[in-house]
CSV table of C-alpha atoms in Angstrom, one decimal:
chain,number,residue,atom,x,y,z
A,1,MET,CA,79.2,103.1,59.6
A,2,SER,CA,76.5,103.7,56.9
A,3,TRP,CA,74.0,104.6,59.7
A,4,PHE,CA,76.5,106.9,61.3
A,5,ARG,CA,77.1,108.7,58.0
A,6,LEU,CA,73.3,109.0,57.3
A,7,VAL,CA,72.6,110.4,60.8
A,8,SER,CA,75.6,112.8,60.4
A,9,PHE,CA,74.4,113.9,57.0
A,10,LEU,CA,70.8,114.5,58.3
A,11,LEU,CA,72.1,116.4,61.3
A,12,LEU,CA,74.2,118.7,59.1
A,13,LEU,CA,71.3,119.2,56.8
A,14,TYR,CA,69.1,120.2,59.7
A,15,VAL,CA,71.7,122.6,61.1
A,16,ALA,CA,71.9,124.2,57.6
A,17,PHE,CA,68.1,124.5,57.6
A,18,ILE,CA,68.1,126.1,61.0
A,19,PHE,CA,70.6,128.7,60.0
A,20,TYR,CA,68.8,129.4,56.7
A,21,VAL,CA,66.9,132.5,57.9
A,22,PRO,CA,66.3,135.9,56.3
A,23,VAL,CA,68.9,138.5,57.3
A,24,PRO,CA,68.1,142.2,56.6
A,25,ASP,CA,70.7,143.8,54.4
A,26,ASN,CA,71.6,146.7,56.7
A,27,VAL,CA,71.8,144.8,60.0
A,28,ASN,CA,75.4,144.6,61.3
A,29,GLN,CA,77.0,141.5,62.8
A,30,LYS,CA,75.0,139.4,60.4
A,31,LEU,CA,76.4,136.1,61.6
A,32,GLN,CA,75.3,136.8,65.2
A,33,TYR,CA,71.9,137.9,64.1
A,34,ARG,CA,71.6,134.7,62.1
A,35,SER,CA,72.6,132.7,65.1
A,36,VAL,CA,70.1,134.3,67.4
A,37,SER,CA,67.3,133.8,64.7
A,38,ALA,CA,68.4,130.2,64.4
A,39,MET,CA,68.1,129.7,68.1
A,40,THR,CA,64.6,131.0,68.0
A,41,LYS,CA,63.8,128.7,65.1
A,42,PHE,CA,65.2,125.8,67.0
A,43,SER,CA,63.0,126.5,70.0
A,44,LYS,CA,60.0,126.5,67.7
A,45,HIS,CA,60.9,123.1,66.4
A,46,LEU,CA,61.4,121.7,69.9
A,47,ALA,CA,58.1,123.2,70.9
A,48,THR,CA,56.4,121.4,68.0
A,49,LEU,CA,58.0,118.2,69.2
A,50,TYR,CA,57.0,119.0,72.8
A,51,SER,CA,53.4,119.5,71.8
A,52,CYS,CA,53.2,116.0,70.5
A,53,PHE,CA,53.4,114.8,74.1
A,54,VAL,CA,51.9,117.7,76.0
A,55,PRO,CA,48.7,119.2,74.6
A,56,GLY,CA,48.3,122.9,74.2
A,57,THR,CA,49.6,125.9,72.3
A,58,THR,CA,52.0,127.3,74.8
A,59,GLY,CA,54.8,124.7,74.2
A,60,GLN,CA,57.2,127.2,72.7
A,61,VAL,CA,57.3,129.3,75.9
A,62,LYS,CA,57.8,126.3,78.1
A,63,MET,CA,60.5,124.9,75.9
A,64,THR,CA,62.3,128.2,75.7
A,65,ARG,CA,62.3,128.4,79.4
A,66,LYS,CA,63.9,124.9,79.6
A,67,LEU,CA,66.6,125.9,77.1
A,68,LEU,CA,67.3,129.1,79.0
A,69,ASP,CA,67.8,127.1,82.2
A,70,ILE,CA,70.2,124.7,80.4
A,71,THR,CA,72.1,127.6,78.8
A,72,ARG,CA,72.6,129.4,82.2
A,73,LYS,CA,74.5,126.4,83.5
A,74,TRP,CA,77.1,126.8,80.7
A,75,VAL,CA,77.4,130.6,80.6
A,76,LEU,CA,79.7,132.6,82.8
A,77,PRO,CA,77.6,134.4,85.5
A,78,SER,CA,77.0,138.0,84.4
A,79,GLY,CA,78.4,139.4,87.6
A,80,LYS,CA,81.8,138.2,86.7
A,81,ILE,CA,81.7,140.1,83.4
A,82,TYR,CA,79.5,143.2,83.9
A,83,GLY,CA,80.1,145.1,87.1
A,84,PRO,CA,81.5,142.5,89.5
A,85,ASP,CA,81.7,145.3,92.2
A,86,VAL,CA,78.0,146.1,92.0
A,87,HIS,CA,76.2,144.8,95.1
A,88,LEU,CA,73.2,142.6,94.5
A,89,SER,CA,70.5,141.7,97.0
A,90,VAL,CA,67.3,139.7,96.3
A,91,GLU,CA,64.4,141.1,98.3
A,92,ARG,CA,60.6,141.3,98.3
A,93,PHE,CA,58.8,144.6,97.8
A,94,ASP,CA,55.2,144.3,99.0
A,95,GLY,CA,55.4,140.5,98.3
A,96,VAL,CA,57.0,140.9,94.8
A,97,LYS,CA,60.5,139.5,94.3
A,98,VAL,CA,63.0,142.1,93.0
A,99,HIS,CA,66.8,142.3,92.4
A,100,VAL,CA,68.3,145.4,94.0
A,101,TYR,CA,71.6,146.7,92.5
A,102,THR,CA,73.7,149.2,94.4
A,103,PRO,CA,76.7,151.0,93.0
A,104,PRO,CA,80.1,149.9,94.4
A,105,ALA,CA,80.7,153.3,96.1
A,106,GLY,CA,78.4,152.1,98.8
A,107,ILE,CA,76.6,154.5,101.1
A,108,SER,CA,76.9,158.1,99.9
A,109,GLN,CA,76.4,161.4,101.8
A,110,THR,CA,73.9,162.4,99.1
A,111,LEU,CA,70.9,160.5,97.9
A,112,LEU,CA,71.3,158.6,94.7
A,113,PRO,CA,68.9,158.4,91.7
A,114,GLY,CA,66.9,155.2,91.2
A,115,PHE,CA,65.9,153.3,88.1
A,116,ILE,CA,63.2,150.6,88.1
A,117,TYR,CA,63.9,148.2,85.2
A,118,ILE,CA,61.2,145.8,84.0
A,119,HIS,CA,62.4,143.1,81.7
A,120,GLY,CA,61.0,142.0,78.4
A,121,GLY,CA,60.2,138.5,77.1
A,122,GLY,CA,56.6,138.7,75.9
A,123,LEU,CA,55.5,138.4,79.6
A,124,GLY,CA,56.1,134.7,79.1
A,125,PHE,CA,59.8,134.2,79.8
A,126,PHE,CA,63.0,135.8,81.1
A,127,ASP,CA,63.6,137.2,84.6
A,128,PRO,CA,66.0,139.6,86.4
A,129,GLU,CA,68.6,136.9,86.4
A,130,HIS,CA,68.6,136.7,82.6
A,131,TYR,CA,69.0,140.5,82.5
A,132,ASP,CA,71.6,140.6,85.2
A,133,GLY,CA,74.3,141.9,82.9
A,134,LEU,CA,72.3,144.7,81.6
A,135,THR,CA,71.1,145.9,85.0
A,136,ARG,CA,74.5,145.7,86.5
A,137,LYS,CA,75.9,147.9,83.7
A,138,MET,CA,73.0,150.3,84.1
A,139,CYS,CA,73.8,150.6,87.8
A,140,LEU,CA,77.4,151.6,87.0
A,141,GLU,CA,76.6,153.8,84.1
A,142,LEU,CA,73.9,155.8,86.0
A,143,ASN,CA,75.5,155.6,89.4
A,144,ALA,CA,72.0,154.7,90.5
A,145,VAL,CA,70.2,152.1,92.6
A,146,VAL,CA,68.6,149.8,90.1
A,147,ILE,CA,65.5,147.7,90.9
A,148,SER,CA,64.8,144.8,88.5
A,149,ILE,CA,61.3,143.4,89.0
A,150,ASP,CA,60.6,139.7,88.9
A,151,TYR,CA,56.9,139.8,88.0
A,152,ARG,CA,54.9,136.6,87.5
A,153,LEU,CA,54.8,135.3,84.0
A,154,THR,CA,52.1,134.1,81.6
A,155,PRO,CA,50.6,131.7,80.7
A,156,GLU,CA,50.4,130.7,84.3
A,157,HIS,CA,49.5,134.2,85.5
A,158,VAL,CA,47.3,136.3,83.2
A,159,PHE,CA,46.4,139.9,82.9
A,160,PRO,CA,46.5,142.0,85.1
A,161,ILE,CA,48.9,140.1,87.3
A,162,PRO,CA,52.2,141.2,85.6
A,163,PHE,CA,51.0,144.8,85.9
A,164,GLU,CA,49.9,144.4,89.5
A,165,ASP,CA,53.2,142.9,90.5
A,166,SER,CA,55.1,145.7,88.8
A,167,PHE,CA,52.9,148.4,90.2
A,168,LYS,CA,53.1,147.1,93.8
A,169,ALA,CA,56.9,146.8,93.7
A,170,THR,CA,57.3,150.2,92.2
A,171,LYS,CA,55.0,152.0,94.7
A,172,TRP,CA,56.7,150.2,97.6
A,173,PHE,CA,60.1,151.3,96.4
A,174,LEU,CA,59.0,154.9,96.0
A,175,LEU,CA,57.6,154.9,99.5
A,176,HIS,CA,60.7,153.4,101.0
A,177,ALA,CA,63.3,155.0,98.7
A,178,VAL,CA,65.2,156.7,101.4
A,179,ASP,CA,65.9,153.3,103.1
A,180,TYR,CA,68.0,152.5,100.0
A,181,ASN,CA,69.7,155.9,99.9
A,182,VAL,CA,67.6,157.0,97.0
A,183,ASP,CA,65.9,160.3,96.3
A,184,ALA,CA,62.2,159.4,95.6
A,185,GLU,CA,61.9,162.5,93.4
A,186,ARG,CA,64.7,161.2,91.1
A,187,VAL,CA,63.4,157.8,90.1
A,188,ALA,CA,62.9,156.6,86.6
A,189,ILE,CA,61.2,153.5,85.2
A,190,GLY,CA,61.9,151.7,82.0
A,191,GLY,CA,62.0,148.4,80.1
A,192,ASP,CA,62.3,146.7,76.8
A,193,SER,CA,59.4,145.2,74.8
A,194,ALA,CA,56.8,143.8,77.2
A,195,GLY,CA,58.8,145.6,79.9
A,196,GLY,CA,58.2,148.8,78.1
A,197,TYR,CA,54.4,148.0,78.2
A,198,LEU,CA,54.6,147.4,82.0
A,199,SER,CA,56.7,150.5,82.5
A,200,THR,CA,54.3,152.9,81.0
A,201,THR,CA,51.2,151.3,82.6
A,202,VAL,CA,52.9,151.5,85.9
A,203,ALA,CA,53.9,155.1,85.3
A,204,GLN,CA,50.3,156.0,84.6
A,205,ALA,CA,49.1,154.2,87.7
A,206,ILE,CA,51.7,155.9,89.8
A,207,HIS,CA,50.7,159.3,88.4
A,208,ASP,CA,47.1,158.6,89.3
A,209,ASP,CA,48.0,157.6,92.9
A,210,ALA,CA,48.1,160.6,95.2
A,211,THR,CA,49.9,158.7,98.0
A,212,THR,CA,53.3,158.7,96.4
A,213,PHE,CA,55.8,160.7,94.3
A,214,ASP,CA,55.5,160.6,90.5
A,215,LEU,CA,58.2,158.9,88.5
A,216,LYS,CA,60.5,161.5,86.9
A,217,LEU,CA,61.2,159.7,83.6
A,218,GLN,CA,60.1,156.7,81.6
A,219,VAL,CA,62.4,154.9,79.1
A,220,LEU,CA,60.6,152.6,76.6
A,221,LEU,CA,62.8,150.4,74.5
A,222,TYR,CA,60.9,149.1,71.5
A,223,PRO,CA,57.8,148.8,73.6
A,224,TRP,CA,54.8,146.6,73.0
A,225,LEU,CA,51.8,148.8,73.7
A,226,GLN,CA,48.6,147.3,72.1
A,227,ILE,CA,47.0,144.0,71.1
A,228,LEU,CA,44.2,145.4,69.0
A,229,ASP,CA,45.9,145.9,65.6
A,230,LEU,CA,48.3,143.3,64.5
A,231,LYS,CA,48.3,144.6,60.9
A,232,THR,CA,50.0,148.0,61.3
A,233,PRO,CA,52.7,148.8,58.7
A,234,SER,CA,55.5,147.4,60.8
A,235,TYR,CA,53.8,144.1,61.1
A,236,GLN,CA,53.3,144.1,57.3
A,237,LYS,CA,56.9,145.1,56.7
A,238,TYR,CA,58.2,142.4,58.9
A,239,ARG,CA,56.0,139.8,57.3
A,240,TYR,CA,57.1,140.9,53.8
A,241,GLU,CA,60.8,141.0,54.5
A,242,ILE,CA,61.4,138.4,57.2
A,243,GLY,CA,58.2,136.3,57.2
A,244,SER,CA,57.6,134.0,60.2
A,245,GLU,CA,61.3,133.8,61.0
A,246,GLY,CA,63.5,136.1,63.2
A,247,ILE,CA,63.0,137.4,66.7
A,248,ILE,CA,59.4,138.7,66.7
A,249,PRO,CA,57.2,137.5,63.8
A,250,LEU,CA,53.4,137.9,63.9
A,251,GLU,CA,52.9,134.4,65.2
A,252,ILE,CA,55.0,135.1,68.3
A,253,VAL,CA,53.2,138.4,69.1
A,254,ALA,CA,49.8,136.8,68.7
A,255,LEU,CA,50.9,133.9,71.0
A,256,PHE,CA,52.1,136.3,73.7
A,257,ALA,CA,49.0,138.6,73.4
A,258,ALA,CA,46.6,135.6,73.6
A,259,MET,CA,48.5,134.1,76.6
A,260,HIS,CA,48.4,137.4,78.4
A,261,VAL,CA,44.6,137.3,78.2
A,262,TYR,CA,43.7,133.6,78.1
A,263,GLY,CA,46.7,132.0,79.7
A,264,LEU,CA,46.7,128.2,79.5
A,265,GLN,CA,43.3,128.4,77.7
A,266,THR,CA,45.0,129.8,74.6
A,267,ASN,CA,44.1,127.7,71.6
A,268,GLU,CA,44.5,127.8,67.8
A,269,THR,CA,41.1,129.5,67.2
A,270,ILE,CA,42.1,132.4,69.5
A,271,LEU,CA,45.6,132.6,67.8
A,272,GLU,CA,44.1,132.7,64.3
A,273,ALA,CA,41.7,135.5,65.4
A,274,PHE,CA,44.6,137.6,66.7
A,275,MET,CA,46.7,137.1,63.7
A,276,THR,CA,43.9,138.2,61.3
A,277,ASN,CA,42.6,141.1,63.5
A,278,ASN,CA,39.4,139.1,63.7
A,279,HIS,CA,39.4,139.3,67.5
A,280,ILE,CA,38.0,142.8,67.4
A,281,SER,CA,34.6,143.9,66.0
A,282,GLU,CA,33.9,145.8,62.8
A,283,GLU,CA,32.2,148.6,64.9
A,284,PHE,CA,35.3,149.1,67.0
A,285,LYS,CA,37.6,149.2,64.0
A,286,GLN,CA,35.4,152.0,62.4
A,287,GLY,CA,34.9,153.8,65.7
A,288,THR,CA,36.4,157.0,67.0
A,289,LEU,CA,38.7,155.4,69.6
A,290,TYR,CA,40.3,153.2,67.0
A,291,LYS,CA,40.9,156.1,64.6
A,292,GLU,CA,42.2,158.4,67.3
A,293,LYS,CA,44.5,156.0,69.1
A,294,LEU,CA,45.5,153.4,66.4
A,295,SER,CA,45.4,155.4,63.2
A,296,HIS,CA,48.2,154.5,60.8
A,297,SER,CA,48.1,158.2,59.8
A,298,LEU,CA,49.9,158.9,63.1
A,299,LEU,CA,53.0,157.3,61.5
A,300,PRO,CA,55.5,159.2,59.4
A,301,SER,CA,55.0,158.4,55.7
A,302,LYS,CA,58.4,156.7,55.4
A,303,HIS,CA,57.1,154.1,58.0
A,304,ARG,CA,53.9,153.6,56.2
A,305,ASP,CA,54.1,154.1,52.4
A,306,TYR,CA,55.5,150.7,51.4
A,307,PRO,CA,54.6,149.3,48.0
A,308,TYR,CA,53.0,146.3,49.7
A,309,TYR,CA,51.2,148.3,52.5
A,310,GLN,CA,47.5,147.5,52.8
A,311,PRO,CA,45.7,150.3,54.7
A,312,PRO,CA,42.6,149.5,56.9
A,313,THR,CA,39.5,149.1,54.7
A,314,LYS,CA,35.9,149.9,55.3
A,315,SER,CA,34.9,146.3,55.3
A,316,PHE,CA,36.0,144.1,58.2
A,317,PRO,CA,34.2,140.8,58.0
A,318,GLN,CA,34.3,139.0,61.3
A,319,SER,CA,33.9,135.3,61.7
A,320,ASP,CA,31.6,133.7,64.3
A,321,ASP,CA,34.6,132.8,66.4
A,322,GLY,CA,35.8,136.4,66.2
A,323,ARG,CA,32.5,137.7,67.3
A,324,ARG,CA,32.4,135.3,70.2
A,325,ILE,CA,35.9,136.3,71.3
A,326,TRP,CA,35.0,140.0,71.1
A,327,GLU,CA,31.8,139.6,73.0
A,328,GLU,CA,33.5,137.6,75.8
A,329,SER,CA,36.7,139.6,76.0
A,330,SER,CA,36.1,143.2,74.7
A,331,LYS,CA,36.1,144.7,78.2
A,332,VAL,CA,39.6,143.3,78.8
A,333,PHE,CA,40.8,144.2,75.3
A,334,LEU,CA,39.8,147.8,75.8
A,335,ASP,CA,41.4,148.1,79.2
A,336,PRO,CA,44.2,150.8,79.0
A,337,LYS,CA,46.2,148.6,81.4
A,338,LEU,CA,46.3,146.0,78.6
A,339,SER,CA,46.8,148.3,75.7
A,340,PRO,CA,48.3,151.6,76.9
A,341,LEU,CA,47.7,153.3,73.6
A,342,LEU,CA,44.1,153.5,74.7
A,343,MET,CA,44.8,155.6,77.7
A,344,GLU,CA,42.3,158.5,77.6
A,345,ASP,CA,44.3,161.2,79.4
A,346,LEU,CA,48.1,161.2,79.0
A,347,THR,CA,48.7,164.6,80.5
A,348,GLY,CA,51.1,164.6,83.4
A,349,MET,CA,53.0,161.5,82.2
A,350,PRO,CA,56.7,161.7,83.0
A,351,VAL,CA,59.4,162.9,80.5
A,352,THR,CA,59.6,160.0,78.0
A,353,TYR,CA,62.4,158.5,76.0
A,354,ILE,CA,61.3,156.1,73.3
A,355,VAL,CA,63.5,153.8,71.2
A,356,THR,CA,62.2,152.0,68.1
A,357,VAL,CA,64.0,149.8,65.7
A,358,GLU,CA,63.3,149.0,62.0
A,359,TYR,CA,63.1,145.2,62.0
A,360,ASP,CA,60.4,144.8,64.6
A,361,SER,CA,56.7,143.8,64.2
A,362,ILE,CA,55.7,146.1,67.1
A,363,ARG,CA,57.8,149.1,65.9
A,364,ASP,CA,54.7,151.3,65.2
A,365,ASP,CA,53.4,150.9,68.8
A,366,GLY,CA,56.3,153.1,70.1
A,367,ILE,CA,56.0,155.6,67.3
A,368,ILE,CA,52.3,156.1,67.7
A,369,TYR,CA,52.6,156.3,71.5
A,370,GLY,CA,55.2,159.1,71.1
A,371,LYS,CA,52.8,161.1,69.0
A,372,LEU,CA,49.9,160.6,71.5
A,373,LEU,CA,52.1,161.7,74.3
A,374,GLU,CA,53.2,164.8,72.4
A,375,GLN,CA,49.6,165.7,71.7
A,376,ALA,CA,49.1,165.6,75.5
A,377,GLY,CA,51.9,168.0,76.1
A,378,VAL,CA,54.4,165.4,77.4
A,379,ASP,CA,58.1,166.0,76.8
A,380,VAL,CA,59.1,163.2,74.4
A,381,THR,CA,62.4,162.2,72.8
A,382,TRP,CA,62.1,159.5,70.1
A,383,ARG,CA,65.1,157.7,68.7
A,384,HIS,CA,64.7,155.4,65.7
A,385,TYR,CA,67.4,153.0,64.5
A,386,ASP,CA,67.2,151.8,60.9
A,387,ASN,CA,69.8,149.1,61.2
A,388,ALA,CA,68.5,147.5,64.4
A,389,PHE,CA,66.1,144.7,65.3
A,390,HIS,CA,63.9,143.8,68.2
A,391,GLY,CA,65.9,142.5,71.2
A,392,ILE,CA,69.2,144.1,70.1
A,393,ILE,CA,70.0,145.7,73.4
A,394,TRP,CA,70.1,142.5,75.4
A,395,VAL,CA,69.8,138.9,74.0
A,396,ALA,CA,71.7,136.9,76.6
A,397,PRO,CA,75.0,137.1,78.6
A,398,GLY,CA,77.9,136.8,76.1
A,399,ILE,CA,75.8,137.9,73.1
A,400,ILE,CA,76.5,141.5,72.5
A,401,PHE,CA,75.5,143.6,69.5
A,402,GLU,CA,77.6,146.7,69.0
A,403,ASP,CA,74.6,148.7,67.7
A,404,GLY,CA,72.7,147.6,70.8
A,405,SER,CA,75.5,148.9,73.0
A,406,LYS,CA,75.4,152.2,71.2
A,407,ILE,CA,71.7,152.5,71.7
A,408,MET,CA,72.2,152.0,75.4
A,409,GLU,CA,75.0,154.5,75.6
A,410,GLU,CA,72.6,157.1,74.2
A,411,VAL,CA,70.0,156.0,76.8
A,412,TYR,CA,72.5,156.4,79.6
A,413,THR,CA,73.5,159.8,78.5
A,414,PHE,CA,69.9,161.0,78.3
A,415,VAL,CA,68.9,159.5,81.7
A,416,ARG,CA,72.0,161.0,83.4
A,417,SER,CA,70.9,164.4,82.1
A,418,LYS,CA,67.4,164.1,83.5
A,419,LEU,CA,68.1,162.4,86.9
């Protein structure tokens, strides 16, 4: 009995520790937020345990995938909750697996709009099945055919494979839209987080491709748009207020960024370089491209002038490891298909709707991108939510945040007005 009591006590102590995470004051549904953050913390601990038996730094992604697979077996299928009348077919567009959602009305006399959705997850986890509830509801709300792309994931598949998969599937759909009763001139693209990154790189590539129609609209939900500056004010704010806990701390972004480039070769040296901005050279940080595309001055003062904010300095000492990383990988780092903020010419990009949220390390990516698009003459609508956090629109089936639902209602209203 004494052993049982000891184990029970230790278990309760661990559960209390897991749930002890910072919760921002103005976030609603605090218990739910705490639970989601605790789940993230738990996966980190399992990843640490996993790494004791399997060498490498990508254990958290692999362990999270295993947890998601287990969770799905216990969660009611999304189709029974969100849009059971929506028709789902799983197909391949130019070799890329996709989920195709068709409104319950079936074949219409008039062509429908289309929406290509690219899921988030740091390019390392999630898939269309995980987002099934969101895309079913989107199909109903927009009365549109929704395509959810199942691009290949890191660390097994590195840059530019996720982009190439997304581009191939999008182009194929635009060329065959009429076969799905869709007007190819009324197709939007969008996604959350890493899906926002893929959406805008695909939109640019489609615009540059003279063989197909342009996309009419892009919807970027707290998008991840660069891996060159992991010390923007939003990273600093998240670090100061939430630390290494929550949904998207610096450590997680650095891991995802490194895996996208290095895949299974990601190691602690590379991660440390990313976390300290040591992976890019002093010359680049002081150059014109950095100042034009990544300048913190592009941000509104309220998103920059924090008491703890540390602006970029003139001195950027780089370690030997950092110099080696830059010398070997700078060509990849500077590819606009990896960091869309570096796109040289943004003219002709589709009408853009950007959502940013306050509690998000990558918040500033979306804000800066909106400014760059506006400078290029693109029609941009930016919505910022002070009480929201990264991932709020869709965590998992059965986990709904009211503020996330409100964000999506505004998205649906905007998209309907444009398509």
